[in-house]
Every structure is written in C-alpha cells, then in structure tokens.
C-alpha cells in the first residue's frame, strides 16, 4: 500500500446545534478541511456515522452529503462501526487512497444526537451493544460500562476517587479548545460530588453526547508539496474486534481488541509505546481510559489509574492523553469522534494546539472504540 | 491496485425467514462461501446492510457477525449506501485487498425485512430518499418511482403493457433458481391484471422485500491455485452518485450516476457494452431496468422497453438480464442485493447457472443502486 498523508483538517464545535442539520454540520467541517488543504481536488467521500438512520430517518448519507457540499457525483459511502464509525471510515479511505484506486479522499465523521428525546438517543446508542443478550435485558450503554468499572475496582482494589484525574485532565485541556463541548474546569471535589448515573459511574465519569462533525482530506504522501507546514503521514493503522457482549469475553477487564489493534499498528509503524508522544484515546467513560492505557502497553494490568494519580497523562507527562478535551470534555458525537481524534492529533503534530501543545511531538496515536471494546481501531500519525 | 479475484460464493434463499436472525442468515451465507472457497483463511469482513439499526435495533454488525461465524477478532465493519450497500461493501473490500493491506476479505450482504410491521419496513426504506424534501412530504419509495415511470411513459409515448417483458423474464428465470423468493411463472395477462400499488406501478412492476444473505470471498488474483474451476477476476469497479432527491436532477429520466459508473467500469476493464455477455441490473421497479439499460449504453434514450419487446433481455438474447430472477423475482433484501448480484454473476461465469446458463459467457456486469438512482455501483467480472 502506498503511503498516505493528511493534507487538510476541519471541525465544528461539539454542541447542541439546534439550528443546523446533519448535512449542514458535515458541510461545515468539510469546507474547513478543504480550505485548510488549499485547493486539493476530491475524488471520494467516506462518512463515519452511526445514528442518522434511527434518529434523523436518513440513510444514503454518501450521495446526500456529496451533493450538499457541492461535489455532486463523486463516489461516496457511509461506514458504520458503532462509536468507532469515524475511525472505520478513516481506515476505509486510507485503504482506498493507499490502493491507488482513489487519488484523494475526504473523511467526515458526523453525528446529531441532541434533537431527539433523551430516551430515544439512549435506545439508539444501545444498538452498539448485543441486542439479543444485552440491550434486550434492559442494559443501557452506561450500565454495561458501570458493571465493568465495578468489577475493575473490586478486582484491583481501586476506589472511585482514584479515577478523578482522567476527568480533571480532560476538562482542563478542553478549556483551551474552542471546539470543545464543555468549558468547565473541574476539581477533585466536583468529581466526588457529581450526580450518580449508574453506580459507580457518575456524571463526571461519562462523556456527554453532542452534535458535531470533523473532516480530513487524505492524499498520497508523495503528492504533497512543501507548504511551510509539517507533513502528517499515517504510518500505522489497524482494526480489530472482540465479542460485542462483554459477558462473552474470557476477561471482561482486558481490551483484547485494543491490545491487538495497537500491536498491529505499532508493527506497521515500526514503533513501540515508548515512541508515542501523545495518545488520543477513547474515554467514553473513565474506566475506558484506564483499560485502553493498559491494553496498549502504557501501564501494567490493573495499574492504569496510577498514570492519572502520578500526573503522567497531563500535557507535560509521560503519555499525554485527551489533549484537546477527549470524549469527556470535547464531547462524544459518536460517529464523529474518531475523526475528531485524528484532527486533534494533526493539530498537535503541526504544533497548532496552543495552550495544550505537547512539547515538540513527532508521533501521535489515536484509538476509537465501537461498543464496549468490540471494534477497536488504532492509527499512528507522524510529522515530517 | 493489484488484481483481485472471487474465490468463494454463498447465499441463503431469499424468503420470510421467521426462524433465523440476521446474524444466522449472514453466517449461513458466509459458511457456504468459505466451503466453496475450500479452506482459504479470512483477514477481514465487510458487511453490506441498510436497515438493521432501525428494524433490529442492532448496529456494530461487524464485531457481532465476525464473532458469530467463528472468526472472533478479525477486522470488520458495516458499509451503508441504502439499497446499494451490498456493492458498496464489495467495493470497499476490493480496495482493501487491492491495496495489499488485507490478504483476504469476506463480503456479506444481509438484510432482514419481513419481521417488522409492513409500515415500519416501508418507513425504514424511505430513509434512502431525501428526508427533508421527499419522505417528509409523504413520498414512499414506490411513489417516487411511480412518478418517474409516469413521466417516462408520457415523454416517450410508451404504454404500461410495454414494460411487461421485464417482469415476465425475471419470473421465468427465477423458476430455475432455488434461492429465489418467487417461483411463479407469470404471463402478460397476469402482469396487466396485477393489483395497482402506486399508479402506474403495479404489484408485478415492483420487487418484493425479503430476508436473505449472500457472501463472497476476495483474494489477490495471483494467489489462486488452479482448482478445475474458472478463476473469476474483478476487472472493473466504479461508484458514482447523483442527488438523492429526484426532483433536483436536470433530467429525472436519465440515470447520470449509472452512466458515469458504467463508463468508468468499462474504462477500468478495457471493454465496451458490446463485450458484456450478461447484465445483472437493479430492477427494483421495471422502470429502473429500462433506465439502467439506457444509461449503460445498451439502448438509446427512451428506447429501453424495445429491448424487452424484442426478446433481447432473455438468456438467449443480445443482453441477458436478471438471469437468476433479479430483484423482481429472486427478491430484494436491500443491503444484500448487491452481493446476490455478484454471486449470480460468478455462477454464470463458472457455468453453474443450470437452466438459465448464458451461452459460454466471459464477461459479466453487475449494477447495484442506492436510492432512486442516487448511489450507483458497477462491477465487471471476467472468467479465466
């Protein structure tokens, strides 16, 4: 596969966008990415989206959005892998451009979640779980993660307060990201006193839903003209799966798909965890941050919370995470999230992350998860 | 892109499968394809599906089905392009294998449509149309096609009875396909007397919904051992789009995306319409057969019905279509249809089409459509 690079990025704020439809949000992010790419042409459009058919009664987004953005007729399709849809669409585009079949591909992740009744959105999100064996029993998505967190605390002897640094770090970083959904600095006390959602997950353990879109343009790496900015190449990419139902796994406290996905991406890129300068991980719930760090080789099994308590996840730490706010504070418009992560990684590698800029990063990693650890897609990007 | 070939095919009958869930249907088709491929390994799974989130409350099909079929952990995703989802998944898999990133990819198209209330299925199908400008006005999918057919008859002076050969041909061919939904030979009289659905589309102009799954396995063409069967290579592939809303097109009677998609596929394959030995087209409604034949260069504009009246579309004709029953009589489980077309084309090219075998075909074409001409994906396959 020929080497592929990211030439343009764009995003909308994550928010309750009452005045904008799904295609308008997608268009806004795409036009920003095209402006950033400075006039590249586009041959194909890959859309990451999970809920549009259920919540907006609209499928066929490929043709709809390509027409809306003024590129009528181009090849276009939607890719769905639950909350991992954004990275799945990115990986499909990567292979399309990498194969030589497509000269340039736009990827847009887009989701509109706040217009529906909250119960409808919760039910729609539950389609990421196993309909026969999880959702049918009344388990919502937060409830599944609560069971995992409860078990983790029991097995490894951690207390709820030990997870506080993940949320505090995400909120602190989001303060400097104008596209983030939440701009509220939170304290340890706020975290401890937050309203309970599904014990032990409280409001500050959970990422907020939102409306938003993020877009990138992919081209062959050798086609990029030097334009004064760092060239961002995709040097690692892998997607792996696990059972959808958490109870079917031998070990519900180990993200096997994350381990395999990260390992393949490391191999692909010829790097190891020590080479990763920052990690945009999938912190849908604080327990997922912990499990991701362990599975990807940044902490020993059962020791993930230690990274938070020791300050290793901050911008100045050993492995900065959620540097632009993460799912927790930038927000989690599900099918868009994987593309937001890529956009934010490019910002870091270009040195455009302002007050949350990691010091001179060369290699960044993103990881997007569909379901409770069922579909896990890792990308490694490199500047220069 | 390296050359890719189809090494295994499998399918379930299209039917009302009350006793089988979506994943069971997918599994049945996949296991048949793997048996046909005689022990090839599988690295990735691409799923064509449109309605599972809405009708079965189940997304994340990639992880769900890979686990179910006994390949837990492999890369997997769903691709959606309305009723063109099957071919869109096939094309994504083609590029993944073509790029060298993936060594072998399963494609399964699967849909389960008959378990829901008919009104729910009709509403779900309308998500392929423009939610703001078509569905919101009460237009169902058959109603949109009825407007197009009405206009076509008015503009070019055809009568409803002139479309009869398309349905009669499809039903006649399906009589010999054990996987077809309908095994009823129909006459001109049956066609003329059929119950009206949306004037001028009657029951025998419209394809039936159904449950079903079809699967193929793709590998690099140079990896195939001679095994006594013809090798089937994918020599042309293209996906193009048009506006979702039919009223937005300059000419609602011309499938511009079909013309562009077929033209690109012809170029890719180095062939012209005269070289195509049979054409599995998207006959969701008889008007769509006519428009597809015209746009792909088999008939002049406004003259499509002539091919039916002159017997050119039969197995012995100039351009045999719907040789295994087509959408009209094999059935149209929407996200699966594009993969059924590929399976049937492979049967023809291998010489396994029994009583509806086209005489010594070398090159076959398939075309799958999402929406009323919005997303159109063409593939050209070659034996040997």
XYZ file of C-alpha atoms in Angstrom, chain B:
384
model
C -4.107 -1.606 -7.254
C -3.280 -5.322 -7.522
C -5.791 -7.533 -9.298
C -8.440 -9.193 -7.121
C -10.475 -12.357 -7.704
C -13.512 -14.051 -6.197
C -12.669 -17.458 -4.768
C -15.875 -18.451 -2.934
C -19.595 -17.700 -3.118
C -22.531 -18.498 -0.838
C -26.147 -17.473 -0.380
C -29.319 -18.245 1.532
C -32.706 -18.452 -0.148
C -34.494 -15.096 -0.123
C -37.621 -15.731 1.911
C -39.536 -14.860 5.061
C -37.035 -16.394 7.464
C -39.051 -16.324 10.681
C -36.800 -18.887 12.324
C -33.466 -17.199 11.637
C -31.990 -13.984 12.935
C -29.917 -11.548 10.906
C -26.631 -12.953 12.155
C -27.763 -16.512 11.475
C -28.604 -15.642 7.871
C -25.234 -13.903 7.452
C -23.482 -16.890 8.967
C -25.211 -19.348 6.644
C -24.122 -17.428 3.532
C -20.585 -16.926 4.848
C -20.081 -20.587 5.742
C -21.302 -21.562 2.269
C -18.816 -19.134 0.691
C -15.976 -20.455 2.847
C -16.862 -24.061 1.957
C -16.915 -23.074 -1.703
C -13.503 -21.401 -1.291
C -12.115 -24.632 0.125
C -10.253 -23.525 3.203
C -8.996 -20.047 2.474
C -8.245 -18.003 5.590
C -10.029 -14.686 6.228
C -8.492 -11.419 7.414
C -11.409 -9.020 7.280
C -15.189 -8.858 6.974
C -17.140 -6.162 5.123
C -20.888 -6.122 5.707
C -23.470 -4.612 3.387
C -26.590 -3.777 5.363
C -29.065 -0.928 5.396
C -31.822 -1.469 7.951
C -30.515 -3.439 10.914
C -30.211 -0.417 13.206
C -33.781 0.653 12.558
C -35.573 -2.698 12.307
C -33.488 -4.978 14.553
C -32.118 -2.321 16.942
C -28.676 -3.718 16.188
C -25.656 -1.865 14.828
C -21.991 -2.832 15.279
C -22.699 -5.769 12.947
C -19.010 -6.118 12.101
C -17.949 -7.313 15.532
C -21.230 -9.175 16.069
C -21.072 -11.268 12.900
C -17.319 -11.938 12.955
C -17.772 -13.409 16.426
C -20.862 -15.386 15.374
C -19.176 -17.023 12.374
C -16.274 -18.236 14.470
C -13.746 -15.649 13.326
C -13.632 -13.558 16.527
C -11.211 -10.702 16.475
C -10.866 -10.080 12.750
C -11.254 -6.606 11.299
C -14.901 -5.937 10.462
C -17.157 -3.047 9.540
C -20.533 -2.270 8.006
C -20.880 -0.216 4.826
C -24.139 1.556 4.044
C -25.296 3.074 0.783
C -29.041 2.398 1.046
C -30.101 -0.400 -1.355
C -26.579 -0.174 -2.831
C -24.976 -1.239 0.456
C -24.028 -4.703 -0.823
C -21.975 -3.482 -3.770
C -20.533 -0.654 -1.658
C -19.249 -3.222 0.853
C -17.885 -5.303 -2.034
C -16.039 -2.294 -3.445
C -14.563 -1.380 -0.030
C -13.307 -4.959 0.321
C -11.948 -4.848 -3.221
C -9.875 -1.758 -2.425
C -8.715 -3.235 0.901
C -7.434 -6.399 -0.793
C -6.254 -4.457 -3.836
C -4.187 -2.143 -1.635
C -2.189 -5.036 -0.193
C -3.268 -4.098 3.345
C -5.611 -7.105 3.587
C -4.778 -10.574 2.243
C -8.347 -11.878 2.037
C -11.723 -10.300 2.709
C -15.197 -11.701 3.141
C -18.108 -9.609 1.928
C -21.574 -10.415 3.187
C -24.741 -8.577 2.289
C -27.517 -9.279 4.758
C -30.983 -7.911 5.418
C -33.985 -8.978 7.466
C -37.103 -7.088 6.438
C -40.168 -9.247 6.996
C -40.294 -9.448 10.789
C -41.365 -5.831 11.229
C -44.752 -4.353 10.540
C -45.031 -3.549 6.805
C -45.448 0.151 7.590
C -42.227 0.094 9.629
C -40.332 -1.520 6.764
C -41.760 0.998 4.291
C -40.749 3.877 6.584
C -37.286 2.390 7.039
C -36.838 2.071 3.268
C -37.777 5.729 2.899
C -34.533 6.648 4.707
C -32.900 6.042 1.287
C -34.793 9.077 -0.020
C -34.267 12.705 0.996
C -35.778 13.029 4.482
C -36.258 16.789 4.175
C -37.616 17.060 0.639
C -39.123 13.678 -0.254
C -40.011 11.450 2.723
C -41.258 14.416 4.774
C -43.843 15.069 2.055
C -45.202 11.542 2.451
C -43.489 10.067 -0.596
C -42.721 6.396 -0.131
C -40.082 4.748 -2.250
C -42.546 3.162 -4.634
C -44.302 6.519 -5.015
C -41.070 8.202 -6.119
C -40.514 5.514 -8.737
C -44.142 5.786 -9.850
C -43.670 9.494 -10.593
C -40.584 8.675 -12.660
C -42.371 5.887 -14.572
C -45.396 8.096 -15.235
C -43.157 10.788 -16.637
C -41.199 8.304 -18.748
C -44.369 6.931 -20.354
C -45.621 10.458 -21.021
C -42.359 11.711 -22.512
C -41.511 8.764 -24.727
C -45.003 7.512 -25.578
C -44.854 4.023 -24.088
C -47.792 2.223 -22.525
C -47.766 0.309 -19.271
C -48.010 -3.055 -21.070
C -44.720 -2.369 -22.853
C -42.893 -2.968 -19.565
C -44.339 -6.465 -19.127
C -41.362 -8.367 -20.633
C -39.058 -7.292 -17.775
C -41.223 -8.903 -15.102
C -42.072 -11.952 -17.215
C -38.373 -12.557 -17.968
C -37.353 -12.197 -14.315
C -40.038 -14.588 -13.085
C -39.209 -17.131 -15.816
C -35.530 -17.135 -14.838
C -36.267 -17.372 -11.110
C -38.155 -20.632 -11.734
C -34.732 -22.290 -12.056
C -33.049 -20.566 -9.111
C -33.588 -22.446 -5.841
C -32.517 -19.353 -3.881
C -35.192 -17.120 -5.436
C -38.069 -15.731 -3.372
C -40.743 -16.189 -6.054
C -41.270 -19.310 -8.121
C -44.329 -18.260 -10.095
C -44.212 -18.080 -13.852
C -46.268 -15.068 -14.936
C -47.991 -14.194 -18.194
C -48.711 -10.932 -19.984
C -52.267 -11.237 -18.680
C -51.098 -11.643 -15.074
C -48.989 -8.517 -15.475
C -51.827 -6.440 -16.894
C -54.257 -7.521 -14.192
C -51.958 -7.180 -11.192
C -53.091 -5.033 -8.286
C -52.111 -1.371 -8.514
C -49.602 -0.118 -5.904
C -48.805 3.427 -6.967
C -50.026 4.257 -10.442
C -48.562 3.167 -12.881
C -46.503 0.720 -10.754
C -48.470 -2.423 -10.054
C -47.568 -5.447 -7.947
C -45.692 -7.063 -10.841
C -43.612 -3.962 -11.548
C -42.234 -3.983 -8.003
C -39.606 -6.233 -6.444
C -40.586 -7.982 -3.202
C -38.828 -7.338 0.092
C -37.310 -10.365 1.797
C -34.807 -11.759 4.272
C -31.541 -13.121 2.978
C -27.774 -13.038 2.852
C -25.147 -13.545 0.171
C -21.382 -13.729 0.603
C -18.180 -13.821 -1.426
C -14.513 -14.199 -0.539
C -11.954 -11.934 -2.233
C -8.244 -12.689 -2.573
C -5.404 -11.393 -4.749
C -5.879 -12.850 -8.229
C -2.324 -14.150 -8.378
C -2.824 -16.215 -5.210
C -5.439 -18.533 -6.691
C -4.441 -22.089 -7.394
C -5.990 -23.678 -10.439
C -8.645 -25.928 -8.965
C -10.539 -27.059 -12.023
C -12.896 -24.094 -11.913
C -12.717 -20.884 -13.848
C -10.999 -18.080 -11.992
C -13.256 -15.030 -11.675
C -11.432 -11.704 -11.682
C -12.849 -8.272 -10.893
C -11.730 -6.233 -13.908
C -13.914 -3.144 -13.479
C -15.317 -1.292 -10.465
C -16.771 2.176 -10.031
C -19.133 4.003 -7.713
C -20.794 7.307 -8.597
C -23.516 9.399 -7.041
C -26.308 11.766 -8.024
C -28.663 13.941 -5.991
C -30.763 11.935 -3.550
C -33.914 13.902 -4.353
C -35.073 13.031 -7.877
C -36.572 16.493 -8.428
C -33.119 18.066 -8.043
C -31.838 16.408 -11.220
C -31.755 18.222 -14.529
C -33.262 15.145 -16.155
C -35.231 12.784 -13.898
C -35.410 10.265 -16.758
C -31.650 9.789 -17.072
C -29.550 7.870 -14.540
C -26.486 10.057 -14.741
C -24.710 8.136 -11.958
C -25.336 4.852 -13.823
C -23.889 6.302 -17.000
C -20.772 7.591 -15.218
C -20.376 4.479 -13.084
C -20.691 2.105 -16.066
C -18.396 4.266 -18.189
C -15.671 4.244 -15.531
C -16.032 0.490 -15.076
C -15.829 -0.060 -18.856
C -12.664 2.067 -18.981
C -11.201 0.280 -15.983
C -11.873 -3.090 -17.650
C -10.973 -2.005 -21.163
C -14.323 -3.136 -22.559
C -17.445 -1.619 -24.116
C -21.142 -2.546 -23.783
C -20.821 -4.939 -26.754
C -18.363 -7.050 -24.726
C -20.788 -7.642 -21.846
C -22.272 -11.145 -22.058
C -24.944 -10.578 -19.379
C -26.003 -7.786 -17.038
C -27.345 -8.260 -13.501
C -29.075 -4.888 -13.170
C -31.018 -3.285 -10.335
C -34.657 -3.980 -11.309
C -36.223 -2.756 -8.052
C -39.028 -1.490 -10.325
C -39.454 -2.250 -14.024
C -38.825 1.421 -14.860
C -35.371 1.057 -13.258
C -34.473 -1.772 -15.657
C -35.319 0.467 -18.586
C -33.391 3.478 -17.278
C -30.354 1.312 -16.380
C -30.171 -0.272 -19.849
C -30.289 3.154 -21.457
C -27.723 4.801 -19.162
C -25.253 1.926 -19.526
C -25.275 2.055 -23.306
C -27.476 -0.921 -24.193
C -30.364 1.128 -25.600
C -30.912 4.643 -26.874
C -32.564 7.172 -24.593
C -36.298 6.493 -24.406
C -35.940 3.141 -26.184
C -35.265 0.783 -23.261
C -38.641 -1.013 -23.479
C -37.741 -2.068 -27.017
C -35.107 -4.494 -25.636
C -37.797 -6.300 -23.681
C -40.334 -6.341 -26.513
C -37.729 -7.719 -28.921
C -36.618 -10.522 -26.583
C -33.089 -9.141 -26.281
C -33.060 -9.456 -22.469
C -33.690 -13.212 -22.343
C -30.984 -15.811 -21.741
C -30.585 -16.254 -25.499
C -30.907 -12.537 -26.271
C -28.357 -9.851 -27.046
C -28.028 -8.692 -23.423
C -29.470 -11.193 -20.938
C -30.538 -9.514 -17.665
C -31.768 -10.742 -14.276
C -30.651 -14.226 -15.278
C -31.344 -15.723 -11.845
C -34.548 -13.779 -11.248
C -33.254 -10.302 -10.496
C -34.633 -8.143 -7.719
C -38.109 -8.743 -9.128
C -38.229 -12.496 -8.556
C -35.079 -13.571 -6.717
C -36.168 -10.862 -4.246
C -34.705 -7.623 -2.895
C -33.355 -7.896 0.677
C -31.963 -4.424 0.213
C -28.464 -4.437 1.755
C -27.876 -7.976 0.482
C -28.961 -7.461 -3.120
C -25.637 -6.157 -4.443
C -23.838 -9.254 -3.177
C -26.533 -11.599 -4.587
C -25.858 -9.994 -7.979
C -22.129 -10.754 -7.683
C -22.808 -14.343 -6.569
C -25.118 -14.855 -9.552
C -22.602 -13.354 -11.973
C -19.967 -15.755 -10.663
C -22.391 -18.663 -11.175
C -22.840 -17.604 -14.797
C -19.113 -17.168 -15.423
C -18.348 -20.542 -13.862
C -21.041 -22.182 -15.964
C -23.057 -23.135 -12.880
C -26.343 -21.422 -13.779
C -28.140 -24.590 -14.856
C -31.236 -23.994 -16.990
C -30.621 -20.244 -17.135
C -26.984 -20.561 -18.157
C -25.952 -17.914 -20.663
C -24.018 -19.495 -23.539
C -20.282 -19.523 -22.692
C -20.049 -16.093 -21.054
C -16.667 -14.478 -20.479
C -17.576 -11.059 -19.121
C -20.490 -10.179 -16.857
C -21.620 -6.889 -15.328
C -23.492 -6.123 -12.107
C -25.018 -2.815 -11.065
C -26.439 -2.005 -7.646
C -28.378 1.192 -6.881
C -28.911 3.006 -3.578
C -31.911 5.330 -3.572
C -33.740 6.240 -6.779
C -30.545 6.452 -8.813
C -28.530 8.288 -6.125
C -25.634 5.861 -5.481
C -24.786 3.557 -8.382
C -22.033 0.956 -8.195
C -20.947 -1.115 -11.198
C -18.698 -4.159 -11.298
C -17.372 -6.087 -14.272
C -16.217 -9.673 -13.742
C -14.245 -11.849 -16.101
C -13.715 -15.581 -16.225
C -10.261 -17.025 -16.737
